[in-house]
Amino acid sequence: MQQETGESDSARGLRSPLPEQRRIEKEAFQEGWRASASTIPAVLAWGVVSGMAMVKSGMSIFQSLGMSLLVYAGSAQFAVLPLLAVGTPLLVVFFTAMIVNLRFIIFSAAVAPHFEHLPWYRRIWYGFFNGDISMAFFPQRFPPSTFGQPAGKIGYFSAICYPGWLAWQLGATIGILLASQIPESWNIGFAGTLALIAIMIPMTSSLPALAGVVVSGTVAVLALELPYRLGLLLAMVLGMSAAMLADKLLPGKDEEVEEEVAA
């Protein structure tokens, strides 16, 4: 009887983690959605702006839809559209987009250790959706001290990324189809900028983040006239460097990390 009971307990032990894991991921998804839902209007507005910009730059509806689905990088799209409009060689267009999107290398390096337990094709899948919004929320919820603890990460990451991707595609489709009907006097682009600023302000909740915002914003304005939108790259690099430097120099940071690890 003890052997039978032991086998039954073992079988239950093999079956029980799956429902528990699903529950954890479901709760993490709900938490991620509550945290990032406020970003959806801004993403939608920027999607509309990008859709209008693609059509007004001379791209056809199908080309614009294809670019929105495949590229999924607003800053790169805005950077290369003027180049495409004047017939710039594709190699220059490619490298311009790559330079503008270099920040995604840093984003991927920050998130990759959390998903190293997944097969390569799933990491590629999640990597496609990784972007500014996910980096604004995911590292705060799962700091480096949680490496090797996969519970809840897929659900939280999915809740941050998937709704944003859908909002972007919806906004881009609206902008593409209605580009000729929306007058430029509506200043949709400015509305999108205001929405992003409204989201960014609450996220600037620490001195390193504030240092990064101030430095990157200042550099972006001063380097506005640089060719190929290189000012954006310079602002990104210097802003992140300032944030990392401030993070290192702030007193008490190491003690906080040690307390988190000990907990």
PDB file of N, CA and C in Angstrom, residues 86-189:
ATOM      1  N   VAL A  86      13.865  59.923 -51.671  1.00  0.00           N
ATOM      2  CA  VAL A  86      14.789  60.585 -52.606  1.00  0.00           C
ATOM      3  C   VAL A  86      15.657  59.581 -53.363  1.00  0.00           C
ATOM      4  N   GLY A  87      15.351  58.288 -53.219  1.00  0.00           N
ATOM      5  CA  GLY A  87      16.079  57.277 -53.973  1.00  0.00           C
ATOM      6  C   GLY A  87      17.467  56.983 -53.466  1.00  0.00           C
ATOM      7  N   THR A  88      17.685  57.083 -52.158  1.00  0.00           N
ATOM      8  CA  THR A  88      18.991  56.768 -51.571  1.00  0.00           C
ATOM      9  C   THR A  88      19.307  55.290 -51.781  1.00  0.00           C
ATOM     10  N   PRO A  89      20.553  54.940 -52.065  1.00  0.00           N
ATOM     11  CA  PRO A  89      20.907  53.520 -52.238  1.00  0.00           C
ATOM     12  C   PRO A  89      20.459  52.676 -51.045  1.00  0.00           C
ATOM     13  N   LEU A  90      19.991  51.468 -51.345  1.00  0.00           N
ATOM     14  CA  LEU A  90      19.426  50.617 -50.307  1.00  0.00           C
ATOM     15  C   LEU A  90      20.446  50.274 -49.223  1.00  0.00           C
ATOM     16  N   LEU A  91      21.721  50.204 -49.591  1.00  0.00           N
ATOM     17  CA  LEU A  91      22.736  49.895 -48.588  1.00  0.00           C
ATOM     18  C   LEU A  91      22.800  50.995 -47.529  1.00  0.00           C
ATOM     19  N   VAL A  92      22.682  52.244 -47.960  1.00  0.00           N
ATOM     20  CA  VAL A  92      22.674  53.366 -47.023  1.00  0.00           C
ATOM     21  C   VAL A  92      21.417  53.316 -46.161  1.00  0.00           C
ATOM     22  N   VAL A  93      20.287  52.989 -46.782  1.00  0.00           N
ATOM     23  CA  VAL A  93      19.032  52.866 -46.035  1.00  0.00           C
ATOM     24  C   VAL A  93      19.151  51.786 -44.971  1.00  0.00           C
ATOM     25  N   PHE A  94      19.729  50.650 -45.348  1.00  0.00           N
ATOM     26  CA  PHE A  94      19.869  49.531 -44.426  1.00  0.00           C
ATOM     27  C   PHE A  94      20.737  49.914 -43.229  1.00  0.00           C
ATOM     28  N   PHE A  95      21.875  50.526 -43.482  1.00  0.00           N
ATOM     29  CA  PHE A  95      22.779  50.866 -42.388  1.00  0.00           C
ATOM     30  C   PHE A  95      22.204  51.979 -41.517  1.00  0.00           C
ATOM     31  N   THR A  96      21.433  52.885 -42.117  1.00  0.00           N
ATOM     32  CA  THR A  96      20.791  53.923 -41.316  1.00  0.00           C
ATOM     33  C   THR A  96      19.808  53.307 -40.335  1.00  0.00           C
ATOM     34  N   ALA A  97      18.974  52.379 -40.834  1.00  0.00           N
ATOM     35  CA  ALA A  97      18.023  51.699 -39.955  1.00  0.00           C
ATOM     36  C   ALA A  97      18.745  50.900 -38.879  1.00  0.00           C
ATOM     37  N   MET A  98      19.839  50.268 -39.244  1.00  0.00           N
ATOM     38  CA  MET A  98      20.589  49.468 -38.281  1.00  0.00           C
ATOM     39  C   MET A  98      21.190  50.338 -37.191  1.00  0.00           C
ATOM     40  N   ILE A  99      21.728  51.499 -37.577  1.00  0.00           N
ATOM     41  CA  ILE A  99      22.332  52.390 -36.592  1.00  0.00           C
ATOM     42  C   ILE A  99      21.272  52.929 -35.633  1.00  0.00           C
ATOM     43  N   VAL A 100      20.135  53.350 -36.196  1.00  0.00           N
ATOM     44  CA  VAL A 100      19.064  53.876 -35.347  1.00  0.00           C
ATOM     45  C   VAL A 100      18.568  52.821 -34.368  1.00  0.00           C
ATOM     46  N   ASN A 101      18.582  51.555 -34.785  1.00  0.00           N
ATOM     47  CA  ASN A 101      18.050  50.478 -33.952  1.00  0.00           C
ATOM     48  C   ASN A 101      19.118  49.744 -33.143  1.00  0.00           C
ATOM     49  N   LEU A 102      20.305  50.327 -33.016  1.00  0.00           N
ATOM     50  CA  LEU A 102      21.347  49.667 -32.229  1.00  0.00           C
ATOM     51  C   LEU A 102      20.930  49.466 -30.772  1.00  0.00           C
ATOM     52  N   ARG A 103      20.010  50.289 -30.306  1.00  0.00           N
ATOM     53  CA  ARG A 103      19.580  50.149 -28.924  1.00  0.00           C
ATOM     54  C   ARG A 103      18.939  48.790 -28.660  1.00  0.00           C
ATOM     55  N   PHE A 104      18.408  48.151 -29.727  1.00  0.00           N
ATOM     56  CA  PHE A 104      17.777  46.851 -29.527  1.00  0.00           C
ATOM     57  C   PHE A 104      18.794  45.772 -29.168  1.00  0.00           C
ATOM     58  N   ILE A 105      20.047  45.993 -29.505  1.00  0.00           N
ATOM     59  CA  ILE A 105      21.093  45.058 -29.064  1.00  0.00           C
ATOM     60  C   ILE A 105      21.202  45.106 -27.551  1.00  0.00           C
ATOM     61  N   ILE A 106      21.161  46.311 -27.006  1.00  0.00           N
ATOM     62  CA  ILE A 106      21.222  46.468 -25.559  1.00  0.00           C
ATOM     63  C   ILE A 106      19.962  45.902 -24.912  1.00  0.00           C
ATOM     64  N   PHE A 107      18.817  46.170 -25.533  1.00  0.00           N
ATOM     65  CA  PHE A 107      17.567  45.622 -25.003  1.00  0.00           C
ATOM     66  C   PHE A 107      17.626  44.094 -24.948  1.00  0.00           C
ATOM     67  N   SER A 108      18.094  43.492 -26.030  1.00  0.00           N
ATOM     68  CA  SER A 108      18.156  42.032 -26.096  1.00  0.00           C
ATOM     69  C   SER A 108      19.130  41.475 -25.068  1.00  0.00           C
ATOM     70  N   ALA A 109      20.268  42.141 -24.914  1.00  0.00           N
ATOM     71  CA  ALA A 109      21.250  41.671 -23.944  1.00  0.00           C
ATOM     72  C   ALA A 109      20.700  41.735 -22.526  1.00  0.00           C
ATOM     73  N   ALA A 110      19.839  42.705 -22.257  1.00  0.00           N
ATOM     74  CA  ALA A 110      19.268  42.840 -20.915  1.00  0.00           C
ATOM     75  C   ALA A 110      18.209  41.792 -20.636  1.00  0.00           C
ATOM     76  N   VAL A 111      17.455  41.402 -21.675  1.00  0.00           N
ATOM     77  CA  VAL A 111      16.337  40.482 -21.483  1.00  0.00           C
ATOM     78  C   VAL A 111      16.736  39.026 -21.693  1.00  0.00           C
ATOM     79  N   ALA A 112      17.727  38.775 -22.542  1.00  0.00           N
ATOM     80  CA  ALA A 112      18.076  37.408 -22.938  1.00  0.00           C
ATOM     81  C   ALA A 112      18.312  36.452 -21.770  1.00  0.00           C
ATOM     82  N   PRO A 113      19.036  36.849 -20.710  1.00  0.00           N
ATOM     83  CA  PRO A 113      19.266  35.892 -19.624  1.00  0.00           C
ATOM     84  C   PRO A 113      17.993  35.385 -18.957  1.00  0.00           C
ATOM     85  N   HIS A 114      16.917  36.155 -19.034  1.00  0.00           N
ATOM     86  CA  HIS A 114      15.659  35.726 -18.426  1.00  0.00           C
ATOM     87  C   HIS A 114      14.995  34.608 -19.223  1.00  0.00           C
ATOM     88  N   PHE A 115      15.351  34.482 -20.500  1.00  0.00           N
ATOM     89  CA  PHE A 115      14.693  33.496 -21.364  1.00  0.00           C
ATOM     90  C   PHE A 115      15.669  32.461 -21.915  1.00  0.00           C
ATOM     91  N   GLU A 116      16.817  32.316 -21.293  1.00  0.00           N
ATOM     92  CA  GLU A 116      17.821  31.385 -21.800  1.00  0.00           C
ATOM     93  C   GLU A 116      17.382  29.929 -21.674  1.00  0.00           C
ATOM     94  N   HIS A 117      16.349  29.671 -20.878  1.00  0.00           N
ATOM     95  CA  HIS A 117      15.849  28.299 -20.733  1.00  0.00           C
ATOM     96  C   HIS A 117      14.968  27.880 -21.904  1.00  0.00           C
ATOM     97  N   LEU A 118      14.606  28.828 -22.767  1.00  0.00           N
ATOM     98  CA  LEU A 118      13.719  28.530 -23.893  1.00  0.00           C
ATOM     99  C   LEU A 118      14.528  28.092 -25.108  1.00  0.00           C
ATOM    100  N   PRO A 119      13.923  27.308 -26.028  1.00  0.00           N
ATOM    101  CA  PRO A 119      14.618  26.962 -27.278  1.00  0.00           C
ATOM    102  C   PRO A 119      14.840  28.200 -28.135  1.00  0.00           C
ATOM    103  N   TRP A 120      15.767  28.107 -29.083  1.00  0.00           N
ATOM    104  CA  TRP A 120      16.199  29.281 -29.850  1.00  0.00           C
ATOM    105  C   TRP A 120      15.064  29.922 -30.639  1.00  0.00           C
ATOM    106  N   TYR A 121      14.159  29.084 -31.175  1.00  0.00           N
ATOM    107  CA  TYR A 121      13.098  29.659 -32.014  1.00  0.00           C
ATOM    108  C   TYR A 121      12.108  30.475 -31.182  1.00  0.00           C
ATOM    109  N   ARG A 122      11.917  30.105 -29.925  1.00  0.00           N
ATOM    110  CA  ARG A 122      11.038  30.906 -29.070  1.00  0.00           C
ATOM    111  C   ARG A 122      11.740  32.195 -28.642  1.00  0.00           C
ATOM    112  N   ARG A 123      13.036  32.140 -28.443  1.00  0.00           N
ATOM    113  CA  ARG A 123      13.776  33.363 -28.108  1.00  0.00           C
ATOM    114  C   ARG A 123      13.742  34.343 -29.273  1.00  0.00           C
ATOM    115  N   ILE A 124      13.837  33.826 -30.499  1.00  0.00           N
ATOM    116  CA  ILE A 124      13.720  34.702 -31.676  1.00  0.00           C
ATOM    117  C   ILE A 124      12.335  35.333 -31.734  1.00  0.00           C
ATOM    118  N   TRP A 125      11.321  34.530 -31.441  1.00  0.00           N
ATOM    119  CA  TRP A 125       9.938  35.022 -31.466  1.00  0.00           C
ATOM    120  C   TRP A 125       9.756  36.182 -30.476  1.00  0.00           C
ATOM    121  N   TYR A 126      10.158  35.977 -29.245  1.00  0.00           N
ATOM    122  CA  TYR A 126      10.005  37.028 -28.240  1.00  0.00           C
ATOM    123  C   TYR A 126      10.924  38.213 -28.538  1.00  0.00           C
ATOM    124  N   GLY A 127      12.073  37.936 -29.133  1.00  0.00           N
ATOM    125  CA  GLY A 127      12.981  39.017 -29.479  1.00  0.00           C
ATOM    126  C   GLY A 127      12.384  39.981 -30.490  1.00  0.00           C
ATOM    127  N   PHE A 128      11.543  39.472 -31.382  1.00  0.00           N
ATOM    128  CA  PHE A 128      10.912  40.339 -32.380  1.00  0.00           C
ATOM    129  C   PHE A 128      10.034  41.392 -31.704  1.00  0.00           C
ATOM    130  N   PHE A 129       9.389  41.046 -30.602  1.00  0.00           N
ATOM    131  CA  PHE A 129       8.460  41.959 -29.936  1.00  0.00           C
ATOM    132  C   PHE A 129       9.139  42.830 -28.885  1.00  0.00           C
ATOM    133  N   ASN A 130      10.392  42.553 -28.595  1.00  0.00           N
ATOM    134  CA  ASN A 130      11.094  43.327 -27.577  1.00  0.00           C
ATOM    135  C   ASN A 130      11.338  44.747 -28.073  1.00  0.00           C
ATOM    136  N   GLY A 131      11.054  45.722 -27.238  1.00  0.00           N
ATOM    137  CA  GLY A 131      11.216  47.105 -27.674  1.00  0.00           C
ATOM    138  C   GLY A 131      11.217  48.068 -26.505  1.00  0.00           C
ATOM    139  N   ASP A 132      10.921  49.318 -26.794  1.00  0.00           N
ATOM    140  CA  ASP A 132      11.000  50.369 -25.790  1.00  0.00           C
ATOM    141  C   ASP A 132      10.027  50.134 -24.634  1.00  0.00           C
ATOM    142  N   ILE A 133       8.793  49.746 -24.960  1.00  0.00           N
ATOM    143  CA  ILE A 133       7.794  49.555 -23.914  1.00  0.00           C
ATOM    144  C   ILE A 133       8.184  48.408 -22.994  1.00  0.00           C
ATOM    145  N   SER A 134       8.624  47.300 -23.571  1.00  0.00           N
ATOM    146  CA  SER A 134       9.002  46.154 -22.741  1.00  0.00           C
ATOM    147  C   SER A 134      10.185  46.493 -21.840  1.00  0.00           C
ATOM    148  N   MET A 135      11.144  47.266 -22.360  1.00  0.00           N
ATOM    149  CA  MET A 135      12.296  47.631 -21.545  1.00  0.00           C
ATOM    150  C   MET A 135      11.936  48.648 -20.467  1.00  0.00           C
ATOM    151  N   ALA A 136      10.819  49.337 -20.629  1.00  0.00           N
ATOM    152  CA  ALA A 136      10.392  50.285 -19.607  1.00  0.00           C
ATOM    153  C   ALA A 136       9.779  49.573 -18.403  1.00  0.00           C
ATOM    154  N   PHE A 137       9.242  48.370 -18.615  1.00  0.00           N
ATOM    155  CA  PHE A 137       8.531  47.677 -17.543  1.00  0.00           C
ATOM    156  C   PHE A 137       9.201  46.383 -17.089  1.00  0.00           C
ATOM    157  N   PHE A 138       9.673  45.575 -18.035  1.00  0.00           N
ATOM    158  CA  PHE A 138      10.160  44.245 -17.672  1.00  0.00           C
ATOM    159  C   PHE A 138      11.338  44.273 -16.702  1.00  0.00           C
ATOM    160  N   PRO A 139      12.383  45.076 -16.931  1.00  0.00           N
ATOM    161  CA  PRO A 139      13.507  45.069 -15.983  1.00  0.00           C
ATOM    162  C   PRO A 139      13.126  45.547 -14.583  1.00  0.00           C
ATOM    163  N   GLN A 140      12.098  46.395 -14.482  1.00  0.00           N
ATOM    164  CA  GLN A 140      11.660  46.826 -13.164  1.00  0.00           C
ATOM    165  C   GLN A 140      10.982  45.691 -12.413  1.00  0.00           C
ATOM    166  N   ARG A 141      10.219  44.898 -13.148  1.00  0.00           N
ATOM    167  CA  ARG A 141       9.511  43.771 -12.509  1.00  0.00           C
ATOM    168  C   ARG A 141      10.442  42.591 -12.267  1.00  0.00           C
ATOM    169  N   PHE A 142      11.382  42.363 -13.178  1.00  0.00           N
ATOM    170  CA  PHE A 142      12.304  41.234 -13.055  1.00  0.00           C
ATOM    171  C   PHE A 142      13.747  41.738 -13.184  1.00  0.00           C
ATOM    172  N   PRO A 143      14.338  42.177 -12.100  1.00  0.00           N
ATOM    173  CA  PRO A 143      15.728  42.670 -12.131  1.00  0.00           C
ATOM    174  C   PRO A 143      16.706  41.520 -12.333  1.00  0.00           C
ATOM    175  N   PRO A 144      17.982  41.823 -12.528  1.00  0.00           N
ATOM    176  CA  PRO A 144      18.977  40.760 -12.746  1.00  0.00           C
ATOM    177  C   PRO A 144      19.034  39.722 -11.632  1.00  0.00           C
ATOM    178  N   SER A 145      18.607  40.089 -10.433  1.00  0.00           N
ATOM    179  CA  SER A 145      18.630  39.125  -9.336  1.00  0.00           C
ATOM    180  C   SER A 145      17.674  37.960  -9.549  1.00  0.00           C
ATOM    181  N   THR A 146      16.760  38.070 -10.553  1.00  0.00           N
ATOM    182  CA  THR A 146      15.810  36.986 -10.825  1.00  0.00           C
ATOM    183  C   THR A 146      16.265  36.086 -11.969  1.00  0.00           C
ATOM    184  N   PHE A 147      17.501  36.240 -12.452  1.00  0.00           N
ATOM    185  CA  PHE A 147      18.011  35.326 -13.471  1.00  0.00           C
ATOM    186  C   PHE A 147      17.891  33.891 -12.959  1.00  0.00           C
ATOM    187  N   GLY A 148      17.473  33.003 -13.844  1.00  0.00           N
ATOM    188  CA  GLY A 148      17.328  31.613 -13.451  1.00  0.00           C
ATOM    189  C   GLY A 148      16.010  31.297 -12.772  1.00  0.00           C
ATOM    190  N   GLN A 149      15.118  32.291 -12.673  1.00  0.00           N
ATOM    191  CA  GLN A 149      13.805  32.089 -12.074  1.00  0.00           C
ATOM    192  C   GLN A 149      12.742  32.414 -13.125  1.00  0.00           C
ATOM    193  N   PRO A 150      12.359  31.467 -13.956  1.00  0.00           N
ATOM    194  CA  PRO A 150      11.503  31.767 -15.109  1.00  0.00           C
ATOM    195  C   PRO A 150      10.030  32.007 -14.789  1.00  0.00           C
ATOM    196  N   ALA A 151       9.601  31.723 -13.584  1.00  0.00           N
ATOM    197  CA  ALA A 151       8.169  31.794 -13.277  1.00  0.00           C
ATOM    198  C   ALA A 151       7.608  33.188 -13.529  1.00  0.00           C
ATOM    199  N   GLY A 152       6.552  33.254 -14.327  1.00  0.00           N
ATOM    200  CA  GLY A 152       5.824  34.493 -14.579  1.00  0.00           C
ATOM    201  C   GLY A 152       6.398  35.388 -15.648  1.00  0.00           C
ATOM    202  N   LYS A 153       7.582  35.105 -16.134  1.00  0.00           N
ATOM    203  CA  LYS A 153       8.244  36.031 -17.051  1.00  0.00           C
ATOM    204  C   LYS A 153       7.614  36.026 -18.437  1.00  0.00           C
ATOM    205  N   ILE A 154       7.252  34.852 -18.943  1.00  0.00           N
ATOM    206  CA  ILE A 154       6.641  34.793 -20.266  1.00  0.00           C
ATOM    207  C   ILE A 154       5.286  35.491 -20.261  1.00  0.00           C
ATOM    208  N   GLY A 155       4.486  35.254 -19.222  1.00  0.00           N
ATOM    209  CA  GLY A 155       3.187  35.906 -19.137  1.00  0.00           C
ATOM    210  C   GLY A 155       3.305  37.412 -19.044  1.00  0.00           C
ATOM    211  N   TYR A 156       4.213  37.891 -18.212  1.00  0.00           N
ATOM    212  CA  TYR A 156       4.387  39.335 -18.045  1.00  0.00           C
ATOM    213  C   TYR A 156       4.902  39.974 -19.324  1.00  0.00           C
ATOM    214  N   PHE A 157       5.902  39.355 -19.941  1.00  0.00           N
ATOM    215  CA  PHE A 157       6.480  39.883 -21.173  1.00  0.00           C
ATOM    216  C   PHE A 157       5.441  39.912 -22.288  1.00  0.00           C
ATOM    217  N   SER A 158       4.639  38.864 -22.389  1.00  0.00           N
ATOM    218  CA  SER A 158       3.607  38.790 -23.431  1.00  0.00           C
ATOM    219  C   SER A 158       2.576  39.892 -23.248  1.00  0.00           C
ATOM    220  N   ALA A 159       2.197  40.155 -22.006  1.00  0.00           N
ATOM    221  CA  ALA A 159       1.190  41.185 -21.748  1.00  0.00           C
ATOM    222  C   ALA A 159       1.693  42.568 -22.102  1.00  0.00           C
ATOM    223  N   ILE A 160       3.003  42.780 -21.980  1.00  0.00           N
ATOM    224  CA  ILE A 160       3.577  44.076 -22.326  1.00  0.00           C
ATOM    225  C   ILE A 160       3.705  44.238 -23.838  1.00  0.00           C
ATOM    226  N   CYS A 161       4.103  43.162 -24.517  1.00  0.00           N
ATOM    227  CA  CYS A 161       4.483  43.271 -25.926  1.00  0.00           C
ATOM    228  C   CYS A 161       3.326  43.054 -26.900  1.00  0.00           C
ATOM    229  N   TYR A 162       2.528  42.044 -26.704  1.00  0.00           N
ATOM    230  CA  TYR A 162       1.502  41.708 -27.696  1.00  0.00           C
ATOM    231  C   TYR A 162       0.458  42.807 -27.884  1.00  0.00           C
ATOM    232  N   PRO A 163      -0.132  43.356 -26.807  1.00  0.00           N
ATOM    233  CA  PRO A 163      -1.104  44.440 -27.018  1.00  0.00           C
ATOM    234  C   PRO A 163      -0.484  45.660 -27.701  1.00  0.00           C
ATOM    235  N   GLY A 164       0.773  45.958 -27.368  1.00  0.00           N
ATOM    236  CA  GLY A 164       1.437  47.087 -28.022  1.00  0.00           C
ATOM    237  C   GLY A 164       1.627  46.845 -29.511  1.00  0.00           C
ATOM    238  N   TRP A 165       2.000  45.611 -29.874  1.00  0.00           N
ATOM    239  CA  TRP A 165       2.167  45.276 -31.288  1.00  0.00           C
ATOM    240  C   TRP A 165       0.841  45.405 -32.024  1.00  0.00           C
ATOM    241  N   LEU A 166      -0.241  44.910 -31.426  1.00  0.00           N
ATOM    242  CA  LEU A 166      -1.564  45.014 -32.056  1.00  0.00           C
ATOM    243  C   LEU A 166      -1.990  46.479 -32.194  1.00  0.00           C
ATOM    244  N   ALA A 167      -1.726  47.284 -31.153  1.00  0.00           N
ATOM    245  CA  ALA A 167      -2.086  48.702 -31.221  1.00  0.00           C
ATOM    246  C   ALA A 167      -1.292  49.405 -32.315  1.00  0.00           C
ATOM    247  N   TRP A 168      -0.012  49.046 -32.437  1.00  0.00           N
ATOM    248  CA  TRP A 168       0.815  49.657 -33.477  1.00  0.00           C
ATOM    249  C   TRP A 168       0.297  49.307 -34.866  1.00  0.00           C
ATOM    250  N   GLN A 169      -0.004  48.051 -35.095  1.00  0.00           N
ATOM    251  CA  GLN A 169      -0.488  47.631 -36.404  1.00  0.00           C
ATOM    252  C   GLN A 169      -1.853  48.235 -36.718  1.00  0.00           C
ATOM    253  N   LEU A 170      -2.707  48.325 -35.720  1.00  0.00           N
ATOM    254  CA  LEU A 170      -4.015  48.953 -35.930  1.00  0.00           C
ATOM    255  C   LEU A 170      -3.846  50.423 -36.281  1.00  0.00           C
ATOM    256  N   GLY A 171      -3.009  51.125 -35.512  1.00  0.00           N
ATOM    257  CA  GLY A 171      -2.788  52.536 -35.800  1.00  0.00           C
ATOM    258  C   GLY A 171      -2.153  52.746 -37.156  1.00  0.00           C
ATOM    259  N   ALA A 172      -1.148  51.912 -37.501  1.00  0.00           N
ATOM    260  CA  ALA A 172      -0.496  52.048 -38.802  1.00  0.00           C
ATOM    261  C   ALA A 172      -1.476  51.797 -39.936  1.00  0.00           C
ATOM    262  N   THR A 173      -2.333  50.800 -39.783  1.00  0.00           N
ATOM    263  CA  THR A 173      -3.326  50.500 -40.822  1.00  0.00           C
ATOM    264  C   THR A 173      -4.286  51.668 -40.998  1.00  0.00           C
ATOM    265  N   ILE A 174      -4.715  52.255 -39.878  1.00  0.00           N
ATOM    266  CA  ILE A 174      -5.596  53.423 -39.959  1.00  0.00           C
ATOM    267  C   ILE A 174      -4.891  54.566 -40.680  1.00  0.00           C
ATOM    268  N   GLY A 175      -3.646  54.812 -40.322  1.00  0.00           N
ATOM    269  CA  GLY A 175      -2.899  55.886 -40.956  1.00  0.00           C
ATOM    270  C   GLY A 175      -2.669  55.648 -42.432  1.00  0.00           C
ATOM    271  N   ILE A 176      -2.412  54.391 -42.810  1.00  0.00           N
ATOM    272  CA  ILE A 176      -2.173  54.056 -44.217  1.00  0.00           C
ATOM    273  C   ILE A 176      -3.434  54.247 -45.042  1.00  0.00           C
ATOM    274  N   LEU A 177      -4.551  53.752 -44.526  1.00  0.00           N
ATOM    275  CA  LEU A 177      -5.802  53.804 -45.288  1.00  0.00           C
ATOM    276  C   LEU A 177      -6.420  55.198 -45.322  1.00  0.00           C
ATOM    277  N   LEU A 178      -6.152  55.988 -44.294  1.00  0.00           N
ATOM    278  CA  LEU A 178      -6.780  57.311 -44.200  1.00  0.00           C
ATOM    279  C   LEU A 178      -5.781  58.449 -44.390  1.00  0.00           C
ATOM    280  N   ALA A 179      -4.605  58.138 -44.929  1.00  0.00           N
ATOM    281  CA  ALA A 179      -3.568  59.162 -45.069  1.00  0.00           C
ATOM    282  C   ALA A 179      -4.052  60.352 -45.887  1.00  0.00           C
ATOM    283  N   SER A 180      -4.802  60.073 -46.928  1.00  0.00           N
ATOM    284  CA  SER A 180      -5.272  61.166 -47.787  1.00  0.00           C
ATOM    285  C   SER A 180      -6.465  61.906 -47.189  1.00  0.00           C
ATOM    286  N   GLN A 181      -7.066  61.340 -46.154  1.00  0.00           N
ATOM    287  CA  GLN A 181      -8.255  61.949 -45.560  1.00  0.00           C
ATOM    288  C   GLN A 181      -7.944  62.747 -44.298  1.00  0.00           C
ATOM    289  N   ILE A 182      -6.769  62.506 -43.688  1.00  0.00           N
ATOM    290  CA  ILE A 182      -6.411  63.203 -42.455  1.00  0.00           C
ATOM    291  C   ILE A 182      -5.534  64.401 -42.794  1.00  0.00           C
ATOM    292  N   PRO A 183      -6.013  65.615 -42.595  1.00  0.00           N
ATOM    293  CA  PRO A 183      -5.206  66.796 -42.937  1.00  0.00           C
ATOM    294  C   PRO A 183      -4.030  66.948 -41.986  1.00  0.00           C
ATOM    295  N   GLU A 184      -2.931  67.492 -42.499  1.00  0.00           N
ATOM    296  CA  GLU A 184      -1.743  67.691 -41.678  1.00  0.00           C
ATOM    297  C   GLU A 184      -1.981  68.726 -40.581  1.00  0.00           C
ATOM    298  N   SER A 185      -3.007  69.569 -40.754  1.00  0.00           N
ATOM    299  CA  SER A 185      -3.298  70.583 -39.739  1.00  0.00           C
ATOM    300  C   SER A 185      -3.763  69.969 -38.421  1.00  0.00           C
ATOM    301  N   TRP A 186      -4.132  68.669 -38.448  1.00  0.00           N
ATOM    302  CA  TRP A 186      -4.547  68.008 -37.213  1.00  0.00           C
ATOM    303  C   TRP A 186      -3.371  67.753 -36.282  1.00  0.00           C
ATOM    304  N   ASN A 187      -2.146  67.802 -36.819  1.00  0.00           N
ATOM    305  CA  ASN A 187      -0.943  67.605 -36.000  1.00  0.00           C
ATOM    306  C   ASN A 187      -0.991  66.293 -35.224  1.00  0.00           C
ATOM    307  N   ILE A 188      -1.289  65.203 -35.934  1.00  0.00           N
ATOM    308  CA  ILE A 188      -1.346  63.888 -35.288  1.00  0.00           C
ATOM    309  C   ILE A 188       0.010  63.522 -34.698  1.00  0.00           C
ATOM    310  N   GLY A 189       1.077  63.867 -35.420  1.00  0.00           N
ATOM    311  CA  GLY A 189       2.414  63.552 -34.922  1.00  0.00           C
ATOM    312  C   GLY A 189       2.698  64.230 -33.586  1.00  0.00           C
TER     313      GLY A 189
END
